[in-house]
Amino acid sequence: MLFFKRKIERAYLKRRDEGKKELSQLSREEFEAEVREYKEKVELEKGDLPALFIGAFLAFWPILLFFLVIMVLMLIFW
């Protein structure tokens, strides 16, 4: 969440420094709206964590299986 806020702040400062957009109250309000929007996207619900672990396991099971096989082979042939 903090990463996205810093990313938006850098983009805001870059736009301001390049002169593409004048610094005004309206642009500051737009900036705050973007920060709120990213916060809403990043915040997790209470039930999301188990789904994230299951999704990560489904995505990375071949890699985990590879390392498990390597460890078993090392134990057998040690």
PDB file of N, CA and C in Angstrom:
ATOM      1  N   MET A   1       0.837  -1.183   0.000  1.00  0.00           N
ATOM      2  CA  MET A   1       0.000   0.000   0.000  1.00  0.00           C
ATOM      3  C   MET A   1       0.880   1.244   0.000  1.00  0.00           C
ATOM      4  N   LEU A   2       1.930   1.225   0.808  1.00  0.00           N
ATOM      5  CA  LEU A   2       2.835   2.361   0.873  1.00  0.00           C
ATOM      6  C   LEU A   2       3.580   2.521  -0.444  1.00  0.00           C
ATOM      7  N   PHE A   3       3.894   1.384  -1.087  1.00  0.00           N
ATOM      8  CA  PHE A   3       4.584   1.414  -2.373  1.00  0.00           C
ATOM      9  C   PHE A   3       3.778   2.207  -3.398  1.00  0.00           C
ATOM     10  N   PHE A   4       2.466   1.943  -3.466  1.00  0.00           N
ATOM     11  CA  PHE A   4       1.635   2.625  -4.442  1.00  0.00           C
ATOM     12  C   PHE A   4       1.525   4.113  -4.132  1.00  0.00           C
ATOM     13  N   LYS A   5       1.464   4.454  -2.837  1.00  0.00           N
ATOM     14  CA  LYS A   5       1.371   5.865  -2.478  1.00  0.00           C
ATOM     15  C   LYS A   5       2.645   6.593  -2.896  1.00  0.00           C
ATOM     16  N   ARG A   6       3.802   5.970  -2.650  1.00  0.00           N
ATOM     17  CA  ARG A   6       5.065   6.597  -3.057  1.00  0.00           C
ATOM     18  C   ARG A   6       5.150   6.712  -4.571  1.00  0.00           C
ATOM     19  N   LYS A   7       4.664   5.690  -5.262  1.00  0.00           N
ATOM     20  CA  LYS A   7       4.678   5.712  -6.722  1.00  0.00           C
ATOM     21  C   LYS A   7       3.837   6.873  -7.246  1.00  0.00           C
ATOM     22  N   ILE A   8       2.670   7.071  -6.660  1.00  0.00           N
ATOM     23  CA  ILE A   8       1.796   8.165  -7.088  1.00  0.00           C
ATOM     24  C   ILE A   8       2.421   9.507  -6.748  1.00  0.00           C
ATOM     25  N   GLU A   9       3.044   9.591  -5.557  1.00  0.00           N
ATOM     26  CA  GLU A   9       3.686  10.846  -5.176  1.00  0.00           C
ATOM     27  C   GLU A   9       4.811  11.197  -6.143  1.00  0.00           C
ATOM     28  N   ARG A  10       5.611  10.193  -6.530  1.00  0.00           N
ATOM     29  CA  ARG A  10       6.693  10.455  -7.484  1.00  0.00           C
ATOM     30  C   ARG A  10       6.131  10.916  -8.827  1.00  0.00           C
ATOM     31  N   ALA A  11       5.055  10.274  -9.277  1.00  0.00           N
ATOM     32  CA  ALA A  11       4.444  10.670 -10.546  1.00  0.00           C
ATOM     33  C   ALA A  11       3.896  12.098 -10.451  1.00  0.00           C
ATOM     34  N   TYR A  12       3.306  12.422  -9.307  1.00  0.00           N
ATOM     35  CA  TYR A  12       2.755  13.760  -9.104  1.00  0.00           C
ATOM     36  C   TYR A  12       3.873  14.804  -9.136  1.00  0.00           C
ATOM     37  N   LEU A  13       4.964  14.530  -8.425  1.00  0.00           N
ATOM     38  CA  LEU A  13       6.075  15.476  -8.402  1.00  0.00           C
ATOM     39  C   LEU A  13       6.729  15.594  -9.772  1.00  0.00           C
ATOM     40  N   LYS A  14       6.812  14.492 -10.488  1.00  0.00           N
ATOM     41  CA  LYS A  14       7.403  14.514 -11.827  1.00  0.00           C
ATOM     42  C   LYS A  14       6.559  15.374 -12.764  1.00  0.00           C
ATOM     43  N   ARG A  15       5.238  15.188 -12.706  1.00  0.00           N
ATOM     44  CA  ARG A  15       4.344  16.001 -13.538  1.00  0.00           C
ATOM     45  C   ARG A  15       4.484  17.475 -13.189  1.00  0.00           C
ATOM     46  N   ARG A  16       4.563  17.747 -11.900  1.00  0.00           N
ATOM     47  CA  ARG A  16       4.660  19.134 -11.457  1.00  0.00           C
ATOM     48  C   ARG A  16       5.971  19.746 -11.924  1.00  0.00           C
ATOM     49  N   ASP A  17       7.072  18.976 -11.771  1.00  0.00           N
ATOM     50  CA  ASP A  17       8.383  19.497 -12.140  1.00  0.00           C
ATOM     51  C   ASP A  17       8.524  19.679 -13.646  1.00  0.00           C
ATOM     52  N   GLU A  18       7.906  18.811 -14.419  1.00  0.00           N
ATOM     53  CA  GLU A  18       7.999  18.934 -15.873  1.00  0.00           C
ATOM     54  C   GLU A  18       7.121  20.060 -16.407  1.00  0.00           C
ATOM     55  N   GLY A  19       6.288  20.588 -15.573  1.00  0.00           N
ATOM     56  CA  GLY A  19       5.444  21.695 -15.990  1.00  0.00           C
ATOM     57  C   GLY A  19       4.242  21.267 -16.798  1.00  0.00           C
ATOM     58  N   LYS A  20       3.954  19.973 -16.820  1.00  0.00           N
ATOM     59  CA  LYS A  20       2.799  19.504 -17.578  1.00  0.00           C
ATOM     60  C   LYS A  20       1.494  19.914 -16.908  1.00  0.00           C
ATOM     61  N   LYS A  21       1.568  20.049 -15.605  1.00  0.00           N
ATOM     62  CA  LYS A  21       0.350  20.383 -14.884  1.00  0.00           C
ATOM     63  C   LYS A  21       0.724  21.367 -13.772  1.00  0.00           C
ATOM     64  N   GLU A  22       0.021  22.449 -13.702  1.00  0.00           N
ATOM     65  CA  GLU A  22       0.313  23.426 -12.664  1.00  0.00           C
ATOM     66  C   GLU A  22      -0.098  22.890 -11.307  1.00  0.00           C
ATOM     67  N   LEU A  23       0.669  23.299 -10.295  1.00  0.00           N
ATOM     68  CA  LEU A  23       0.332  22.915  -8.936  1.00  0.00           C
ATOM     69  C   LEU A  23      -0.814  23.808  -8.466  1.00  0.00           C
ATOM     70  N   SER A  24      -1.930  23.204  -8.226  1.00  0.00           N
ATOM     71  CA  SER A  24      -3.089  23.954  -7.758  1.00  0.00           C
ATOM     72  C   SER A  24      -3.857  23.079  -6.782  1.00  0.00           C
ATOM     73  N   GLN A  25      -4.871  23.659  -6.162  1.00  0.00           N
ATOM     74  CA  GLN A  25      -5.683  22.897  -5.226  1.00  0.00           C
ATOM     75  C   GLN A  25      -6.402  21.767  -5.941  1.00  0.00           C
ATOM     76  N   LEU A  26      -6.830  22.004  -7.159  1.00  0.00           N
ATOM     77  CA  LEU A  26      -7.532  20.978  -7.921  1.00  0.00           C
ATOM     78  C   LEU A  26      -6.617  19.781  -8.198  1.00  0.00           C
ATOM     79  N   SER A  27      -5.371  20.041  -8.607  1.00  0.00           N
ATOM     80  CA  SER A  27      -4.470  18.931  -8.896  1.00  0.00           C
ATOM     81  C   SER A  27      -4.117  18.182  -7.607  1.00  0.00           C
ATOM     82  N   ARG A  28      -4.041  18.900  -6.497  1.00  0.00           N
ATOM     83  CA  ARG A  28      -3.770  18.236  -5.219  1.00  0.00           C
ATOM     84  C   ARG A  28      -4.941  17.330  -4.835  1.00  0.00           C
ATOM     85  N   GLU A  29      -6.157  17.785  -5.077  1.00  0.00           N
ATOM     86  CA  GLU A  29      -7.333  16.962  -4.795  1.00  0.00           C
ATOM     87  C   GLU A  29      -7.353  15.728  -5.696  1.00  0.00           C
ATOM     88  N   GLU A  30      -6.952  15.892  -6.962  1.00  0.00           N
ATOM     89  CA  GLU A  30      -6.861  14.743  -7.867  1.00  0.00           C
ATOM     90  C   GLU A  30      -5.837  13.739  -7.344  1.00  0.00           C
ATOM     91  N   PHE A  31      -4.721  14.266  -6.850  1.00  0.00           N
ATOM     92  CA  PHE A  31      -3.668  13.418  -6.292  1.00  0.00           C
ATOM     93  C   PHE A  31      -4.198  12.619  -5.102  1.00  0.00           C
ATOM     94  N   GLU A  32      -4.909  13.280  -4.196  1.00  0.00           N
ATOM     95  CA  GLU A  32      -5.478  12.594  -3.037  1.00  0.00           C
ATOM     96  C   GLU A  32      -6.496  11.539  -3.472  1.00  0.00           C
ATOM     97  N   ALA A  33      -7.275  11.835  -4.510  1.00  0.00           N
ATOM     98  CA  ALA A  33      -8.248  10.865  -5.017  1.00  0.00           C
ATOM     99  C   ALA A  33      -7.541   9.636  -5.579  1.00  0.00           C
ATOM    100  N   GLU A  34      -6.412   9.841  -6.276  1.00  0.00           N
ATOM    101  CA  GLU A  34      -5.645   8.708  -6.802  1.00  0.00           C
ATOM    102  C   GLU A  34      -5.092   7.856  -5.665  1.00  0.00           C
ATOM    103  N   VAL A  35      -4.609   8.496  -4.605  1.00  0.00           N
ATOM    104  CA  VAL A  35      -4.079   7.755  -3.457  1.00  0.00           C
ATOM    105  C   VAL A  35      -5.181   6.913  -2.828  1.00  0.00           C
ATOM    106  N   ARG A  36      -6.363   7.491  -2.641  1.00  0.00           N
ATOM    107  CA  ARG A  36      -7.484   6.734  -2.075  1.00  0.00           C
ATOM    108  C   ARG A  36      -7.865   5.559  -2.971  1.00  0.00           C
ATOM    109  N   GLU A  37      -7.858   5.788  -4.281  1.00  0.00           N
ATOM    110  CA  GLU A  37      -8.214   4.727  -5.228  1.00  0.00           C
ATOM    111  C   GLU A  37      -7.233   3.557  -5.134  1.00  0.00           C
ATOM    112  N   TYR A  38      -5.934   3.848  -5.069  1.00  0.00           N
ATOM    113  CA  TYR A  38      -4.948   2.775  -4.949  1.00  0.00           C
ATOM    114  C   TYR A  38      -5.058   2.066  -3.606  1.00  0.00           C
ATOM    115  N   LYS A  39      -5.348   2.807  -2.539  1.00  0.00           N
ATOM    116  CA  LYS A  39      -5.522   2.176  -1.227  1.00  0.00           C
ATOM    117  C   LYS A  39      -6.672   1.181  -1.258  1.00  0.00           C
ATOM    118  N   GLU A  40      -7.772   1.571  -1.893  1.00  0.00           N
ATOM    119  CA  GLU A  40      -8.924   0.673  -1.983  1.00  0.00           C
ATOM    120  C   GLU A  40      -8.583  -0.573  -2.783  1.00  0.00           C
ATOM    121  N   LYS A  41      -7.761  -0.449  -3.814  1.00  0.00           N
ATOM    122  CA  LYS A  41      -7.378  -1.606  -4.619  1.00  0.00           C
ATOM    123  C   LYS A  41      -6.481  -2.556  -3.843  1.00  0.00           C
ATOM    124  N   VAL A  42      -5.608  -2.010  -2.998  1.00  0.00           N
ATOM    125  CA  VAL A  42      -4.594  -2.817  -2.336  1.00  0.00           C
ATOM    126  C   VAL A  42      -5.096  -3.441  -1.041  1.00  0.00           C
ATOM    127  N   GLU A  43      -6.018  -2.783  -0.348  1.00  0.00           N
ATOM    128  CA  GLU A  43      -6.480  -3.298   0.938  1.00  0.00           C
ATOM    129  C   GLU A  43      -7.124  -4.668   0.784  1.00  0.00           C
ATOM    130  N   LEU A  44      -6.800  -5.561   1.701  1.00  0.00           N
ATOM    131  CA  LEU A  44      -7.320  -6.921   1.667  1.00  0.00           C
ATOM    132  C   LEU A  44      -8.507  -7.064   2.608  1.00  0.00           C
ATOM    133  N   GLU A  45      -9.434  -7.863   2.212  1.00  0.00           N
ATOM    134  CA  GLU A  45     -10.545  -8.205   3.091  1.00  0.00           C
ATOM    135  C   GLU A  45     -10.074  -9.292   4.058  1.00  0.00           C
ATOM    136  N   LYS A  46     -10.861  -9.556   5.117  1.00  0.00           N
ATOM    137  CA  LYS A  46     -10.462 -10.558   6.104  1.00  0.00           C
ATOM    138  C   LYS A  46     -10.376 -11.953   5.503  1.00  0.00           C
ATOM    139  N   GLY A  47     -11.241 -12.292   4.559  1.00  0.00           N
ATOM    140  CA  GLY A  47     -11.257 -13.631   3.985  1.00  0.00           C
ATOM    141  C   GLY A  47     -10.297 -13.829   2.826  1.00  0.00           C
ATOM    142  N   ASP A  48      -9.519 -12.815   2.475  1.00  0.00           N
ATOM    143  CA  ASP A  48      -8.651 -12.915   1.302  1.00  0.00           C
ATOM    144  C   ASP A  48      -7.366 -13.690   1.550  1.00  0.00           C
ATOM    145  N   LEU A  49      -6.900 -13.735   2.787  1.00  0.00           N
ATOM    146  CA  LEU A  49      -5.590 -14.330   3.040  1.00  0.00           C
ATOM    147  C   LEU A  49      -5.524 -15.814   2.704  1.00  0.00           C
ATOM    148  N   PRO A  50      -6.476 -16.656   3.121  1.00  0.00           N
ATOM    149  CA  PRO A  50      -6.401 -18.063   2.712  1.00  0.00           C
ATOM    150  C   PRO A  50      -6.436 -18.233   1.195  1.00  0.00           C
ATOM    151  N   ALA A  51      -7.215 -17.419   0.529  1.00  0.00           N
ATOM    152  CA  ALA A  51      -7.276 -17.498  -0.933  1.00  0.00           C
ATOM    153  C   ALA A  51      -5.937 -17.122  -1.552  1.00  0.00           C
ATOM    154  N   LEU A  52      -5.238 -16.163  -0.950  1.00  0.00           N
ATOM    155  CA  LEU A  52      -3.916 -15.790  -1.458  1.00  0.00           C
ATOM    156  C   LEU A  52      -2.922 -16.929  -1.298  1.00  0.00           C
ATOM    157  N   PHE A  53      -2.953 -17.610  -0.144  1.00  0.00           N
ATOM    158  CA  PHE A  53      -2.040 -18.734   0.064  1.00  0.00           C
ATOM    159  C   PHE A  53      -2.348 -19.872  -0.901  1.00  0.00           C
ATOM    160  N   ILE A  54      -3.624 -20.161  -1.104  1.00  0.00           N
ATOM    161  CA  ILE A  54      -4.001 -21.230  -2.038  1.00  0.00           C
ATOM    162  C   ILE A  54      -3.582 -20.850  -3.457  1.00  0.00           C
ATOM    163  N   GLY A  55      -3.804 -19.615  -3.830  1.00  0.00           N
ATOM    164  CA  GLY A  55      -3.402 -19.155  -5.161  1.00  0.00           C
ATOM    165  C   GLY A  55      -1.903 -19.209  -5.364  1.00  0.00           C
ATOM    166  N   ALA A  56      -1.147 -18.817  -4.333  1.00  0.00           N
ATOM    167  CA  ALA A  56       0.313 -18.879  -4.433  1.00  0.00           C
ATOM    168  C   ALA A  56       0.777 -20.323  -4.549  1.00  0.00           C
ATOM    169  N   PHE A  57       0.157 -21.218  -3.795  1.00  0.00           N
ATOM    170  CA  PHE A  57       0.531 -22.631  -3.882  1.00  0.00           C
ATOM    171  C   PHE A  57       0.229 -23.187  -5.268  1.00  0.00           C
ATOM    172  N   LEU A  58      -0.936 -22.860  -5.809  1.00  0.00           N
ATOM    173  CA  LEU A  58      -1.289 -23.349  -7.142  1.00  0.00           C
ATOM    174  C   LEU A  58      -0.358 -22.787  -8.213  1.00  0.00           C
ATOM    175  N   ALA A  59       0.080 -21.559  -8.026  1.00  0.00           N
ATOM    176  CA  ALA A  59       0.946 -20.935  -9.024  1.00  0.00           C
ATOM    177  C   ALA A  59       2.372 -21.468  -8.957  1.00  0.00           C
ATOM    178  N   PHE A  60       2.854 -21.792  -7.756  1.00  0.00           N
ATOM    179  CA  PHE A  60       4.270 -22.131  -7.594  1.00  0.00           C
ATOM    180  C   PHE A  60       4.515 -23.582  -7.222  1.00  0.00           C
ATOM    181  N   TRP A  61       3.507 -24.465  -7.324  1.00  0.00           N
ATOM    182  CA  TRP A  61       3.723 -25.848  -6.901  1.00  0.00           C
ATOM    183  C   TRP A  61       4.786 -26.561  -7.728  1.00  0.00           C
ATOM    184  N   PRO A  62       4.968 -26.283  -9.021  1.00  0.00           N
ATOM    185  CA  PRO A  62       6.059 -26.982  -9.732  1.00  0.00           C
ATOM    186  C   PRO A  62       7.436 -26.628  -9.174  1.00  0.00           C
ATOM    187  N   ILE A  63       7.619 -25.383  -8.801  1.00  0.00           N
ATOM    188  CA  ILE A  63       8.903 -24.963  -8.234  1.00  0.00           C
ATOM    189  C   ILE A  63       9.104 -25.621  -6.874  1.00  0.00           C
ATOM    190  N   LEU A  64       8.056 -25.625  -6.045  1.00  0.00           N
ATOM    191  CA  LEU A  64       8.156 -26.261  -4.732  1.00  0.00           C
ATOM    192  C   LEU A  64       8.430 -27.753  -4.869  1.00  0.00           C
ATOM    193  N   LEU A  65       7.780 -28.395  -5.817  1.00  0.00           N
ATOM    194  CA  LEU A  65       7.990 -29.819  -6.051  1.00  0.00           C
ATOM    195  C   LEU A  65       9.420 -30.092  -6.508  1.00  0.00           C
ATOM    196  N   PHE A  66       9.961 -29.244  -7.353  1.00  0.00           N
ATOM    197  CA  PHE A  66      11.337 -29.397  -7.821  1.00  0.00           C
ATOM    198  C   PHE A  66      12.316 -29.372  -6.644  1.00  0.00           C
ATOM    199  N   PHE A  67      12.176 -28.390  -5.758  1.00  0.00           N
ATOM    200  CA  PHE A  67      13.088 -28.304  -4.620  1.00  0.00           C
ATOM    201  C   PHE A  67      12.888 -29.467  -3.651  1.00  0.00           C
ATOM    202  N   LEU A  68      11.666 -29.928  -3.503  1.00  0.00           N
ATOM    203  CA  LEU A  68      11.407 -31.081  -2.655  1.00  0.00           C
ATOM    204  C   LEU A  68      12.100 -32.320  -3.212  1.00  0.00           C
ATOM    205  N   VAL A  69      12.016 -32.525  -4.509  1.00  0.00           N
ATOM    206  CA  VAL A  69      12.683 -33.667  -5.148  1.00  0.00           C
ATOM    207  C   VAL A  69      14.195 -33.555  -4.983  1.00  0.00           C
ATOM    208  N   ILE A  70      14.739 -32.376  -5.163  1.00  0.00           N
ATOM    209  CA  ILE A  70      16.188 -32.176  -4.984  1.00  0.00           C
ATOM    210  C   ILE A  70      16.597 -32.525  -3.556  1.00  0.00           C
ATOM    211  N   MET A  71      15.821 -32.086  -2.569  1.00  0.00           N
ATOM    212  CA  MET A  71      16.160 -32.389  -1.170  1.00  0.00           C
ATOM    213  C   MET A  71      16.089 -33.885  -0.893  1.00  0.00           C
ATOM    214  N   VAL A  72      15.079 -34.560  -1.414  1.00  0.00           N
ATOM    215  CA  VAL A  72      14.955 -36.006  -1.211  1.00  0.00           C
ATOM    216  C   VAL A  72      16.130 -36.728  -1.860  1.00  0.00           C
ATOM    217  N   LEU A  73      16.499 -36.335  -3.065  1.00  0.00           N
ATOM    218  CA  LEU A  73      17.643 -36.962  -3.731  1.00  0.00           C
ATOM    219  C   LEU A  73      18.941 -36.722  -2.962  1.00  0.00           C
ATOM    220  N   MET A  74      19.088 -35.546  -2.392  1.00  0.00           N
ATOM    221  CA  MET A  74      20.288 -35.264  -1.592  1.00  0.00           C
ATOM    222  C   MET A  74      20.321 -36.157  -0.359  1.00  0.00           C
ATOM    223  N   LEU A  75      19.172 -36.378   0.276  1.00  0.00           N
ATOM    224  CA  LEU A  75      19.137 -37.244   1.454  1.00  0.00           C
ATOM    225  C   LEU A  75      19.425 -38.698   1.090  1.00  0.00           C
ATOM    226  N   ILE A  76      18.940 -39.141  -0.052  1.00  0.00           N
ATOM    227  CA  ILE A  76      19.156 -40.531  -0.464  1.00  0.00           C
ATOM    228  C   ILE A  76      20.616 -40.773  -0.814  1.00  0.00           C
ATOM    229  N   PHE A  77      21.211 -39.878  -1.572  1.00  0.00           N
ATOM    230  CA  PHE A  77      22.570 -40.101  -2.085  1.00  0.00           C
ATOM    231  C   PHE A  77      23.655 -39.421  -1.258  1.00  0.00           C
ATOM    232  N   TRP A  78      23.366 -38.992  -0.075  1.00  0.00           N
ATOM    233  CA  TRP A  78      24.356 -38.307   0.772  1.00  0.00           C
ATOM    234  C   TRP A  78      25.463 -39.219   1.181  1.00  0.00           C
TER     235      TRP A  78
END
